Short mmCIF file of C-alpha atoms in Angstrom, two decimals:
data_model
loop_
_atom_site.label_atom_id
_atom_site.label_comp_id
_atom_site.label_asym_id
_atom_site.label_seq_id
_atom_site.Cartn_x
_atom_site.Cartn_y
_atom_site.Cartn_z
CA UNK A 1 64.49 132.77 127.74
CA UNK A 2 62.94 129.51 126.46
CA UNK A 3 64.76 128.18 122.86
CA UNK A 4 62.48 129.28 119.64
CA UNK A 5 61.37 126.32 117.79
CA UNK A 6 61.76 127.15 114.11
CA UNK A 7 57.91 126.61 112.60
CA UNK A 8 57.88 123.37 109.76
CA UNK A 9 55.78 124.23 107.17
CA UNK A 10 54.30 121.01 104.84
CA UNK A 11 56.18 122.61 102.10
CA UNK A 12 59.17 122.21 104.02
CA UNK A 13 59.53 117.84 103.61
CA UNK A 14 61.37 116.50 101.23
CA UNK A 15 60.42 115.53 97.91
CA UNK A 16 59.72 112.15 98.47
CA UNK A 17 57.73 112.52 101.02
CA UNK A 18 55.23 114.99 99.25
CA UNK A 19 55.89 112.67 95.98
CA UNK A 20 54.41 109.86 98.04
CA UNK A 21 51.30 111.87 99.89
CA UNK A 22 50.26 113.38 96.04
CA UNK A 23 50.26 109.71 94.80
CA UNK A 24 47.67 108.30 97.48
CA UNK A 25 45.26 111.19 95.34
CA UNK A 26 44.40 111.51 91.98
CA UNK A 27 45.33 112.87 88.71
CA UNK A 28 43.10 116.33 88.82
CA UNK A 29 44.61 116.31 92.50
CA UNK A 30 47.92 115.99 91.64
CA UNK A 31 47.53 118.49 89.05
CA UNK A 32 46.30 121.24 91.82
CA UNK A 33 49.15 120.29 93.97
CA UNK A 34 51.54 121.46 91.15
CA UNK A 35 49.96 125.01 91.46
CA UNK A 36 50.60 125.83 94.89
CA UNK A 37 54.05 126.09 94.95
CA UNK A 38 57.92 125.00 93.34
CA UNK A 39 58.53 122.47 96.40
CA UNK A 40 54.69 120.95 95.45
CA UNK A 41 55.26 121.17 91.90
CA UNK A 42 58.43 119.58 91.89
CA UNK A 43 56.94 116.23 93.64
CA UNK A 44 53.38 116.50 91.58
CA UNK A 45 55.16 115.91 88.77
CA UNK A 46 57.51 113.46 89.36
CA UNK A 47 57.44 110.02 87.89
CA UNK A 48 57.10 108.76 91.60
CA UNK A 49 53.29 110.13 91.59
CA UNK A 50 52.40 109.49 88.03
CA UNK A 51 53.83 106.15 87.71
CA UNK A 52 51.37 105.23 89.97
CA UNK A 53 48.32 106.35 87.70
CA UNK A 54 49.58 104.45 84.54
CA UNK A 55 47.45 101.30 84.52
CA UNK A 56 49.64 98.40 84.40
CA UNK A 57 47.32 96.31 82.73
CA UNK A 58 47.17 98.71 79.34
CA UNK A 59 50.60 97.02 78.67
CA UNK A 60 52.22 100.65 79.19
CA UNK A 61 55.69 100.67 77.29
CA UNK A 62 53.77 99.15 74.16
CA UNK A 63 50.74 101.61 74.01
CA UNK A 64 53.07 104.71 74.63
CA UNK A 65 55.36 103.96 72.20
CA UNK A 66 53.19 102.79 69.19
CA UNK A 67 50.46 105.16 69.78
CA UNK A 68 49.08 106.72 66.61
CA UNK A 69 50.10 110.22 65.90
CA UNK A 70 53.22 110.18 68.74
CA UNK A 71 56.30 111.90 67.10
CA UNK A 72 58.92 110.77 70.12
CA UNK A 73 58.92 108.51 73.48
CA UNK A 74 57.39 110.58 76.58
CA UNK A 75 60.02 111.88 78.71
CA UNK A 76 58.52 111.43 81.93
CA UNK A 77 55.26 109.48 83.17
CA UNK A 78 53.24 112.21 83.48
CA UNK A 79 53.55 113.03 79.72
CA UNK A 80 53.04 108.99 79.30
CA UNK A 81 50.17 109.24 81.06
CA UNK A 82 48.52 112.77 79.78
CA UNK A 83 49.19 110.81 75.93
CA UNK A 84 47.03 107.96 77.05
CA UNK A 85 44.25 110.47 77.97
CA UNK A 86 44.48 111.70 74.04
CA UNK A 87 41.09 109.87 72.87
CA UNK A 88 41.62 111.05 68.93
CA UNK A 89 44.97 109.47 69.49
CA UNK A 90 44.00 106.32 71.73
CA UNK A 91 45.82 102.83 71.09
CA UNK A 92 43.79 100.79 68.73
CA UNK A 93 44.39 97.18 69.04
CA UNK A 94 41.70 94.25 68.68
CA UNK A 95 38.71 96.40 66.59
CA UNK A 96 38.60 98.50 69.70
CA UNK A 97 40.20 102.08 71.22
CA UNK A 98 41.68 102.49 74.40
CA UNK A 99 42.40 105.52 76.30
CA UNK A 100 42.37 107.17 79.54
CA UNK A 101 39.93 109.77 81.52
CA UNK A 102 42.51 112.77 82.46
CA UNK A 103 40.93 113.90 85.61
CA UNK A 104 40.57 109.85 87.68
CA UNK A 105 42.49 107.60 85.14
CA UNK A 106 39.87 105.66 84.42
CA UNK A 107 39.81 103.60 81.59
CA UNK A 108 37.57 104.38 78.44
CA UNK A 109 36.78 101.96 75.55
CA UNK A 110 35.21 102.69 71.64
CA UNK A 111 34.41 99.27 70.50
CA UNK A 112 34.51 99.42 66.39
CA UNK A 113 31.47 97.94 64.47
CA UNK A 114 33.55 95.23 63.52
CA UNK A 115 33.55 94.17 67.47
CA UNK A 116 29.85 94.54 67.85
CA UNK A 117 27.12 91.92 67.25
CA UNK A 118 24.93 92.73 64.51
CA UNK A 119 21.92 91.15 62.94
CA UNK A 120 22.57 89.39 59.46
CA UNK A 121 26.21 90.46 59.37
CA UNK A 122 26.72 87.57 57.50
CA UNK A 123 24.29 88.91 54.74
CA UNK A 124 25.35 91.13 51.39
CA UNK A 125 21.57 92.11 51.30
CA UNK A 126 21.34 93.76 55.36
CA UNK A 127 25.02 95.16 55.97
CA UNK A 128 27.89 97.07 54.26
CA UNK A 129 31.01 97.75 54.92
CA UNK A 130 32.87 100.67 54.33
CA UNK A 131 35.28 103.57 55.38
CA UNK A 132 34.15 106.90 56.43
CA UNK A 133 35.59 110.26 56.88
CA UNK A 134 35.04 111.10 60.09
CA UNK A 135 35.68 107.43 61.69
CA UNK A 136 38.54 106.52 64.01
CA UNK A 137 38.24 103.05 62.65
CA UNK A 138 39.16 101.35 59.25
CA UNK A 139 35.30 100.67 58.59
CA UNK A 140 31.77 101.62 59.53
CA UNK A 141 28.65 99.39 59.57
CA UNK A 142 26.16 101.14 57.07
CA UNK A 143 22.32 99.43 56.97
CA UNK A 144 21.14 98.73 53.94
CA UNK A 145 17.61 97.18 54.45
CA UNK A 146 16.31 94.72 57.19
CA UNK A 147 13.05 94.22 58.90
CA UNK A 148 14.95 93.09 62.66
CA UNK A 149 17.53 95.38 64.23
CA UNK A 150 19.40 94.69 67.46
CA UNK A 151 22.94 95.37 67.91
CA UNK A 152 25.49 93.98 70.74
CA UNK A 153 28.58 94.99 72.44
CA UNK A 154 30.44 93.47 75.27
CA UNK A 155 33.77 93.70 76.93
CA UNK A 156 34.71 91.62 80.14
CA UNK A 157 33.82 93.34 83.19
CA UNK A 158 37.27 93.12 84.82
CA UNK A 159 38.51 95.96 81.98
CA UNK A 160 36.33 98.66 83.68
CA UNK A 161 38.03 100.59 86.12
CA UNK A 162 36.95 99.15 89.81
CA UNK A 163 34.48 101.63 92.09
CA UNK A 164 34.04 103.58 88.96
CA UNK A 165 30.53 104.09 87.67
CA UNK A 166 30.18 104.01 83.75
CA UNK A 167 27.88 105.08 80.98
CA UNK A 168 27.32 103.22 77.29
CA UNK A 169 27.03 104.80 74.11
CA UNK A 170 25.96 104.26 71.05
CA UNK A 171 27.78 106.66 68.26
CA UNK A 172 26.41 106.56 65.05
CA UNK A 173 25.13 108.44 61.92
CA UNK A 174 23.21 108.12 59.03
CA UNK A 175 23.71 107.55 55.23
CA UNK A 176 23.85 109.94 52.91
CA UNK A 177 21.21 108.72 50.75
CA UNK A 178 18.93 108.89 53.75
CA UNK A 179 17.52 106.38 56.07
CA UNK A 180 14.11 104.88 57.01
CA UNK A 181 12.80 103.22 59.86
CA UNK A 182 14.83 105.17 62.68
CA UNK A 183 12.33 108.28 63.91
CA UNK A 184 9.32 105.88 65.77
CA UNK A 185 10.25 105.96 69.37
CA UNK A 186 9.98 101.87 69.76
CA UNK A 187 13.63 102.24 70.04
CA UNK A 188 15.28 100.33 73.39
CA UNK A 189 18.77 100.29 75.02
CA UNK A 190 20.05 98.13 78.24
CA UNK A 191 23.18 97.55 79.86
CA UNK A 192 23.55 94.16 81.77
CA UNK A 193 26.27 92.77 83.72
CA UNK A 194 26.64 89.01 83.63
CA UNK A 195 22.95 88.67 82.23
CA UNK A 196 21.90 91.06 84.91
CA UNK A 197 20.26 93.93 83.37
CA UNK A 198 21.38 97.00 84.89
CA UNK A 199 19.89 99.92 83.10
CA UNK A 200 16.83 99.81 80.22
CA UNK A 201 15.57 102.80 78.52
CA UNK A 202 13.69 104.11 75.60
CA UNK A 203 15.36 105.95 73.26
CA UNK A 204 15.20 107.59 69.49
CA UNK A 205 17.92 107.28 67.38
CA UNK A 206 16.26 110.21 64.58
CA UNK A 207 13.39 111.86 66.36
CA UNK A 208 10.18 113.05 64.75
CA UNK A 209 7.47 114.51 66.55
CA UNK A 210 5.00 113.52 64.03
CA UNK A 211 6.23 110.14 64.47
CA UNK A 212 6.29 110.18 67.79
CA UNK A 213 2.48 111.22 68.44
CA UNK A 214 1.21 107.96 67.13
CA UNK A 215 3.33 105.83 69.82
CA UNK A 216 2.03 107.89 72.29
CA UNK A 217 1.34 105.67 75.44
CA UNK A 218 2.19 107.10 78.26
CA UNK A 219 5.62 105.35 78.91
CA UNK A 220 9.17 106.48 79.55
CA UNK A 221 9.59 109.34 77.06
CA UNK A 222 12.47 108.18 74.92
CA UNK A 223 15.94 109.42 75.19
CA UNK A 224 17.30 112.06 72.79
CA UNK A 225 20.89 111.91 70.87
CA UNK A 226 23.35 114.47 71.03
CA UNK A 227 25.77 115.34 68.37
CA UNK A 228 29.49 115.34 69.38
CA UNK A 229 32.20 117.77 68.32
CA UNK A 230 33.44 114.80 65.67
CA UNK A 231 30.60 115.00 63.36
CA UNK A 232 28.52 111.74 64.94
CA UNK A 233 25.51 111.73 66.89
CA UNK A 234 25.62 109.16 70.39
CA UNK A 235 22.79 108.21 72.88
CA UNK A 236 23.32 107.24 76.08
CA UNK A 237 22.24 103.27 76.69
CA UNK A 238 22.02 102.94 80.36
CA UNK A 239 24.85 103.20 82.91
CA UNK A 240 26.38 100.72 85.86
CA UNK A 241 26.89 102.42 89.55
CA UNK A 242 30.66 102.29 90.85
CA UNK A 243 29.65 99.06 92.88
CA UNK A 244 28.19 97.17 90.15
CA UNK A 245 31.90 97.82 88.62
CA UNK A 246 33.66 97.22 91.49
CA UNK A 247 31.77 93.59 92.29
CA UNK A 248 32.40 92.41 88.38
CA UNK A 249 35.80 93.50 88.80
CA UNK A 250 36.14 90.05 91.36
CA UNK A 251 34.83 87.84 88.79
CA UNK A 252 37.15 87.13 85.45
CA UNK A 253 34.36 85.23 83.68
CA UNK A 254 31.19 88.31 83.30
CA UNK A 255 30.74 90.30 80.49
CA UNK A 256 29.32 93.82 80.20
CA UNK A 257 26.98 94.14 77.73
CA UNK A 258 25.46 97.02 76.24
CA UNK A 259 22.53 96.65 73.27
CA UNK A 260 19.89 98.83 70.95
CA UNK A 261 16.89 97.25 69.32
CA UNK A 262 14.30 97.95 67.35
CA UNK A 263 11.04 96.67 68.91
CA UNK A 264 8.98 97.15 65.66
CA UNK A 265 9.41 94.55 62.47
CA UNK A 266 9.29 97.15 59.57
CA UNK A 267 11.32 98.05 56.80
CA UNK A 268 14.39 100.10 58.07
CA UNK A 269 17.94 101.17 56.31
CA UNK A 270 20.35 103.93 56.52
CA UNK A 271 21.94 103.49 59.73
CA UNK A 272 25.66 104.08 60.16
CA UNK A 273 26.99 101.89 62.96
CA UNK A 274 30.50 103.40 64.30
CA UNK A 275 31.34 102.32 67.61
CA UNK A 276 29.62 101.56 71.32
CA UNK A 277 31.78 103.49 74.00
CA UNK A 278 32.15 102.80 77.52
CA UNK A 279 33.18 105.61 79.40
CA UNK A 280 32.87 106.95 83.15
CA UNK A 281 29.99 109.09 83.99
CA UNK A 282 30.84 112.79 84.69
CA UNK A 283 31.34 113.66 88.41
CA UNK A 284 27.65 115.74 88.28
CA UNK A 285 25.78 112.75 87.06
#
């Protein structure tokens, strides 16, 4: 009779070896790993595999530590790394948030108004500064009256994750004593990389209908906002493919910038300026 070979099941290696298969995938992988059974779960969630999601370049031990709103030091990296994916709770350093996108890692940005370009900000009579209730920053940008209206942000291109394709946004709100100037769809947004404009759209920060029928000219119809679960409204300002990331990434010296202007020189005020996000574009997009 011929010797039975005992069957080797995957579950069957040792820890480190499944540790170091699981850390070739990604988070939402790893995470499905830990379901299918104790052997898998014991090497998705080691520090082995999660270690290797932590982005080195976020200056780890500092942002885990002095993260707003953390009680105690992480006990493991996957807790470091699900506390970097807490955006209410991101590190704030520079006039800007940093946090992480659970399911790749991927690196998300809120750049405050304070880090955005804006026209007359040197001026009493066009800008004010002030706090706000529902901002994750110190200040917001409020308009109070100006004729021009275009508004910057950039970060270097090397902070965007490589490979991964990104969407700007534009959060904002209005002021309580109203605003003026913000419902006529002459309203633009582009992303460039490098001076290389990637993405331009229309869009309407306040739309009116009855506004709306007398720029009627058969162009792109202009892009709706949304409002988000924390009380702001955000439009989406155009959006750079995984290899326009992934070729910037090679080059320390280009900027991503994203900007909104008004094309039309009337009287406008009322705007609330909060922050211009850069985050990756859902999987479906």
């Amino acid at each position: 009779m011929g010797r039975r070979h005992q069957e080797t099941r995957v579950g069957d290696l040792p820890e480190e070896c499944l540790a170091q298969v699981i850390a070739l995938t990604s988070p939402r992988d790893a995470s499905r790993c830990a379901a299918v059974s104790p052997a898998f779960r014991a090497a998705a969630d080691s520090d082995d595999v999660w270690r290797r999601f932590l982005p080195a370049r976020l200056e780890l031990d500092h942002l885990v530590l002095q993260a707003p709103r953390r009680q105690q030091a992480p006990t493991s990296r996957k807790d470091a790394y699900l506390g970097l994916c807490d955006a209410a709770g991101a590190f704030a350093g520079g006039g800007m948030k940093v946090w992480l996108e659970k399911a790749t890692g991927a690196r998300c940005y809120a750049l405050s108004a304070r880090r955005l370009s804006l026209p007359w900000d040197d001026g009493e009579f066009s800008w004010r500064w002030t706090p706000h209730p529902l901002s994750r920053f110190a200040e917001v940008a409020e308009l109070v009256d100006c004729t021009c209206l275009d508004i910057y942000g950039t970060l270097p291109a090397a902070a965007l994750t490589p490979g991964t394709p990104y969407a700007a946004h534009l959060v904002y709100g209005t002021a309580e004593g109203g605003h003026r100037g913000l419902s006529y769809p002459d309203q633009e947004t582009a992303v460039a990389v490098g001076g290389r404009v990637a993405a331009r759209h229309a869009v309407c920060l306040r739309p009116d209908d009855a506004e709306a029928r007398k720029f009627r000219g058969g162009g792109e119809e202009a892009r709706r906002p949304r409002l988000r679960e924390d009380g702001w409204w955000e439009v989406e300002m155009g959006r750079l493919g995984g290899a326009a990331t992934t070729s910037a990434a090679g080059d320390g010296e280009e900027e991503v910038t994203a900007s909104f202007e008004v094309l039309g020189w009337y009287p406008k005020r009322g705007l609330v300026v909060e922050a211009v996000e850069f985050r990756p574009c859902p999987p479906s997009s």
